[in-house]
């Protein structure tokens, strides 16, 4: 029975130490970032760090509240050996924070009461509390409560205002219009709805694209320039839509091909 | 002039492997200020750039169907600045695991005789437009918020008409091919602009 308890305690101490080490590491890296990388540090990453810390502290809290964790409060630590000389192992274990396990520091490190200055402050506060009468104390409590509740109200109300404002903004005033997005994207990609500078005559490209030409006469265009497709074909289709003269198109294309091949010729030689 | 790409790879052996990762969206004029405000907060803490560019899209038709498209841009705000010539490849949108549209991209600075040169080569201008707006950066990412206008009289950029009541919003990264982790970063950045703007990978082919 006792052995099992001991094992449990050991395991609990071990996991607690490792969790605390995690917190320590995260704190260290966060402080390092704050001190050395503050120029590049972004707010989202600061928030990430805070979230990490709070998560780790939460796990420690959960661990301490766990039923399987024995109550550390019931454990007693007794110093068995005090040594005025420097202890290298101890210094290494504590990262040079506690180099000596001597009479001078042991009472401070193993004390179960608050730190001396905290104790002093507490004593001061309790004498103060005794000095003012219960009536005055009651009055002070009431004023403090009043202040707190009014402050809370102030903090809560603007948030409601803001939220309703945001909701209104979302419902009544969209900040973007999907139709505009597609129109703008098509404009930069293919010049849709932008003024065509090309004269509608011989230079007009006439690809069988998504334009109305496809249904008309699929003979000549497909044979000559059937390789066109995708993006560029779409441009051609756009051009065909704009000229809108299905009867004339085949001749346009013929001249177009010729002129294009003529202009290409010098570079092929 | 829209800012040049962040990374410039040396062109070796004719293999140019820079890809542009792109997400697009739009914002209505009345929400433009809030978007700019948010971008100022989210992006790198440098003075945001404004630009006014004139883009001319040139087309070269070879014998083999596929016309060849080049985009020439000049700055209206800085007439002395060099022209910017850009080739964009076919967009790849099919891959569901990638959160952004990916396309080949080649950027070159060019002299002011670029239009004449392209004309001599057999290129013909297909269309032109004027884009005015703001550029933001966040690391390798570039956010361009631009208002597009059509040019009413060819070549005259003073006589323009706004295309719509929205501004185009583009989030892009230039990276060597295969760096698909980029699209993850882009998606998480795009998340932060919601619900003001929804940046998506939009297949332009679907909207012809």
Coordinates of N, CA, C and O in Angstrom, one line a residue, chain B residues 35-104:
Chain B
X35 N -10.1 49.0 -45.0 CA -9.1 48.0 -45.5 C -7.7 48.5 -45.4 O -6.8 47.9 -44.9
X36 N -7.5 49.7 -45.9 CA -6.2 50.3 -45.9 C -5.7 50.5 -44.5 O -4.5 50.2 -44.2
X37 N -6.6 50.8 -43.6 CA -6.2 51.0 -42.2 C -5.8 49.6 -41.6 O -4.7 49.6 -41.0
X38 N -6.5 48.6 -42.0 CA -6.1 47.3 -41.5 C -4.8 46.8 -42.1 O -4.0 46.3 -41.4
X39 N -4.6 47.1 -43.3 CA -3.4 46.7 -44.0 C -2.2 47.4 -43.4 O -1.1 46.9 -43.2
X40 N -2.4 48.7 -43.1 CA -1.3 49.4 -42.4 C -0.9 48.8 -41.1 O 0.3 48.8 -40.7
X41 N -1.9 48.3 -40.4 CA -1.6 47.6 -39.1 C -1.0 46.3 -39.3 O -0.1 45.9 -38.6
X42 N -1.4 45.5 -40.3 CA -0.9 44.1 -40.5 C 0.4 44.0 -41.2 O 1.2 43.1 -40.9
X43 N 0.7 45.0 -42.1 CA 1.9 44.8 -42.9 C 3.1 45.4 -42.3 O 3.0 46.0 -41.2
X44 N 4.2 45.2 -43.0 CA 5.5 45.7 -42.5 C 5.4 47.2 -42.3 O 4.7 47.9 -43.0
X45 N 6.1 47.6 -41.2 CA 6.0 49.0 -40.8 C 6.8 49.9 -41.6 O 7.8 50.5 -41.2
X46 N 6.4 50.0 -42.9 CA 7.1 51.0 -43.7 C 6.1 51.9 -44.4 O 4.9 51.5 -44.4
X47 N 6.5 53.1 -44.8 CA 5.6 54.0 -45.4 C 4.9 53.3 -46.6 O 5.6 52.8 -47.5
X48 N 3.6 53.1 -46.6 CA 2.9 52.4 -47.7 C 3.1 53.2 -49.0 O 3.0 54.5 -49.0
X49 N 3.3 52.5 -50.1 CA 3.5 53.2 -51.4 C 2.2 53.4 -52.1 O 1.3 52.5 -52.0
X50 N 2.0 54.5 -52.8 CA 0.9 54.6 -53.7 C 1.5 54.5 -55.1 O 2.7 54.8 -55.3
X51 N 0.6 54.2 -56.0 CA 1.1 54.1 -57.4 C 0.0 54.5 -58.4 O -1.2 54.4 -58.0
X52 N 0.4 54.9 -59.6 CA -0.5 55.1 -60.6 C 0.2 54.6 -61.9 O 1.1 55.2 -62.4
X53 N -0.4 53.5 -62.4 CA 0.3 52.8 -63.5 C -0.6 52.7 -64.7 O -1.8 52.7 -64.6
X54 N 0.0 52.7 -65.9 CA -0.7 52.5 -67.1 C -0.2 51.1 -67.7 O 1.0 51.0 -67.9
X55 N -1.1 50.2 -67.8 CA -0.7 48.9 -68.3 C -1.2 48.7 -69.7 O -2.4 48.9 -70.0
X56 N -0.3 48.2 -70.6 CA -0.7 47.9 -71.9 C -0.4 46.4 -72.1 O 0.7 46.0 -71.8
X57 N -1.4 45.8 -72.6 CA -1.3 44.3 -72.8 C -1.1 44.1 -74.3 O -1.9 44.5 -75.2
X58 N 0.1 43.4 -74.7 CA 0.4 43.2 -76.0 C 0.2 41.7 -76.4 O 0.4 40.8 -75.6
X59 N -0.1 41.5 -77.7 CA -0.4 40.2 -78.1 C 0.4 39.9 -79.3 O 0.6 40.7 -80.2
X60 N 1.0 38.7 -79.4 CA 1.7 38.3 -80.6 C 1.1 37.0 -81.0 O 1.0 36.0 -80.3
X61 N 0.7 36.9 -82.3 CA 0.0 35.7 -82.8 C 1.0 35.0 -83.7 O 1.4 35.5 -84.7
X62 N 1.3 33.8 -83.3 CA 2.2 33.0 -84.2 C 1.3 32.1 -85.1 O 0.1 32.3 -85.1
X63 N 2.0 31.3 -85.8 CA 1.2 30.4 -86.7 C 0.4 29.4 -85.9 O -0.6 28.9 -86.3
X64 N 1.0 29.0 -84.8 CA 0.4 27.9 -84.0 C -0.6 28.5 -83.0 O -0.2 28.6 -81.8
X65 N -1.7 28.9 -83.4 CA -2.8 29.3 -82.5 C -2.4 30.1 -81.3 O -2.7 31.3 -81.3
X66 N -1.8 29.6 -80.3 CA -1.6 30.2 -79.0 C -1.0 31.6 -79.2 O 0.2 31.8 -79.6
X67 N -1.7 32.7 -78.9 CA -1.1 34.0 -79.0 C -0.2 34.2 -77.7 O -0.4 33.5 -76.7
X68 N 0.7 35.0 -77.8 CA 1.7 35.2 -76.8 C 1.4 36.6 -76.1 O 1.3 37.6 -76.8
X69 N 1.2 36.6 -74.8 CA 0.8 37.8 -74.2 C 1.9 38.5 -73.3 O 2.5 37.7 -72.6
X70 N 2.1 39.7 -73.5 CA 3.1 40.4 -72.6 C 2.4 41.7 -72.0 O 1.6 42.3 -72.7
X71 N 2.7 42.0 -70.8 CA 2.2 43.1 -70.2 C 3.2 44.2 -69.9 O 4.2 43.9 -69.3
X72 N 3.0 45.4 -70.5 CA 4.0 46.4 -70.3 C 3.3 47.5 -69.4 O 2.2 47.8 -69.5
X73 N 4.1 47.9 -68.4 CA 3.5 48.8 -67.4 C 4.4 50.0 -67.3 O 5.6 49.9 -67.3
X74 N 3.8 51.2 -67.2 CA 4.7 52.4 -67.0 C 4.0 53.2 -65.9 O 2.8 53.1 -65.6
X75 N 4.8 53.9 -65.1 CA 4.3 54.7 -64.0 C 3.9 56.0 -64.5 O 4.6 56.7 -65.2
X76 N 2.7 56.4 -64.1 CA 2.2 57.7 -64.5 C 2.7 58.8 -63.5 O 2.9 59.9 -63.8
X77 N 3.0 58.3 -62.3 CA 3.5 59.2 -61.2 C 5.0 59.5 -61.5 O 5.4 60.6 -61.1
X78 N 5.7 58.6 -62.0 CA 7.1 58.8 -62.2 C 7.4 58.5 -63.7 O 7.9 57.4 -64.0
X79 N 7.2 59.5 -64.6 CA 7.4 59.2 -66.0 C 8.8 58.8 -66.4 O 9.0 58.1 -67.4
X80 N 9.8 59.2 -65.6 CA 11.1 58.8 -65.9 C 11.5 57.4 -65.5 O 12.6 56.9 -66.0
X81 N 10.7 56.8 -64.7 CA 11.0 55.4 -64.2 C 11.0 54.5 -65.4 O 10.3 54.7 -66.4
X82 N 11.8 53.4 -65.3 CA 11.8 52.4 -66.4 C 10.4 51.7 -66.6 O 9.7 51.7 -65.6
X83 N 10.2 51.2 -67.7 CA 9.0 50.4 -67.9 C 9.1 49.1 -67.3 O 10.3 48.6 -67.0
X84 N 8.0 48.4 -67.1 CA 8.1 47.1 -66.4 C 7.4 46.1 -67.4 O 6.2 46.3 -67.7
X85 N 8.1 45.1 -67.9 CA 7.6 44.2 -68.8 C 7.4 42.9 -68.0 O 8.3 42.4 -67.3
X86 N 6.2 42.3 -68.2 CA 5.9 41.1 -67.4 C 5.2 40.0 -68.3 O 4.4 40.3 -69.1
X87 N 5.7 38.8 -68.1 CA 5.1 37.7 -68.8 C 4.4 36.8 -67.7 O 5.0 36.5 -66.7
X88 N 3.2 36.4 -67.9 CA 2.5 35.6 -67.0 C 2.1 34.3 -67.7 O 1.5 34.3 -68.8
X89 N 2.4 33.2 -67.1 CA 2.0 31.9 -67.7 C 0.6 31.5 -67.4 O -0.2 32.2 -66.8
X90 N 0.3 30.3 -67.9 CA -1.1 29.8 -67.6 C -1.3 29.6 -66.1 O -0.4 29.0 -65.5
X91 N -2.4 30.0 -65.6 CA -2.6 29.8 -64.2 C -3.0 28.4 -63.9 O -3.7 27.8 -64.6
X92 N -2.4 27.9 -62.8 CA -2.7 26.6 -62.3 C -3.6 26.7 -61.1 O -3.2 27.3 -60.1
X93 N -4.9 26.2 -61.2 CA -5.8 26.4 -60.1 C -6.3 25.1 -59.6 O -7.0 25.0 -58.6
X94 N -6.0 24.0 -60.4 CA -6.7 22.7 -60.1 C -6.3 22.1 -58.8 O -7.2 21.5 -58.1
X95 N -5.1 22.3 -58.3 CA -4.6 21.6 -57.1 C -5.3 22.1 -55.9 O -5.1 23.2 -55.4
X96 N -6.1 21.2 -55.3 CA -6.9 21.6 -54.1 C -6.0 21.9 -52.9 O -6.4 22.6 -52.0
X97 N -4.9 21.2 -52.8 CA -4.0 21.3 -51.6 C -3.3 22.6 -51.6 O -2.8 23.1 -50.6
X98 N -3.3 23.3 -52.7 CA -2.7 24.6 -52.8 C -3.7 25.7 -52.6 O -4.8 25.6 -53.2
X99 N -3.4 26.7 -51.8 CA -4.5 27.6 -51.4 C -4.4 28.8 -52.4 O -5.2 29.7 -52.2
X100 N -3.5 28.9 -53.2 CA -3.4 30.0 -54.1 C -3.2 29.6 -55.6 O -2.8 28.5 -55.9
X101 N -3.6 30.5 -56.4 CA -3.4 30.3 -57.8 C -1.9 30.4 -58.1 O -1.2 31.3 -57.5
X102 N -1.4 29.6 -58.9 CA 0.1 29.6 -59.2 C 0.3 29.8 -60.7 O -0.4 29.2 -61.5
X103 N 1.2 30.7 -61.1 CA 1.5 30.8 -62.5 C 2.9 31.3 -62.7 O 3.5 31.9 -61.8
X104 N 3.5 30.9 -63.8 CA 4.8 31.3 -64.1 C 4.9 32.8 -64.3 O 3.9 33.4 -64.7

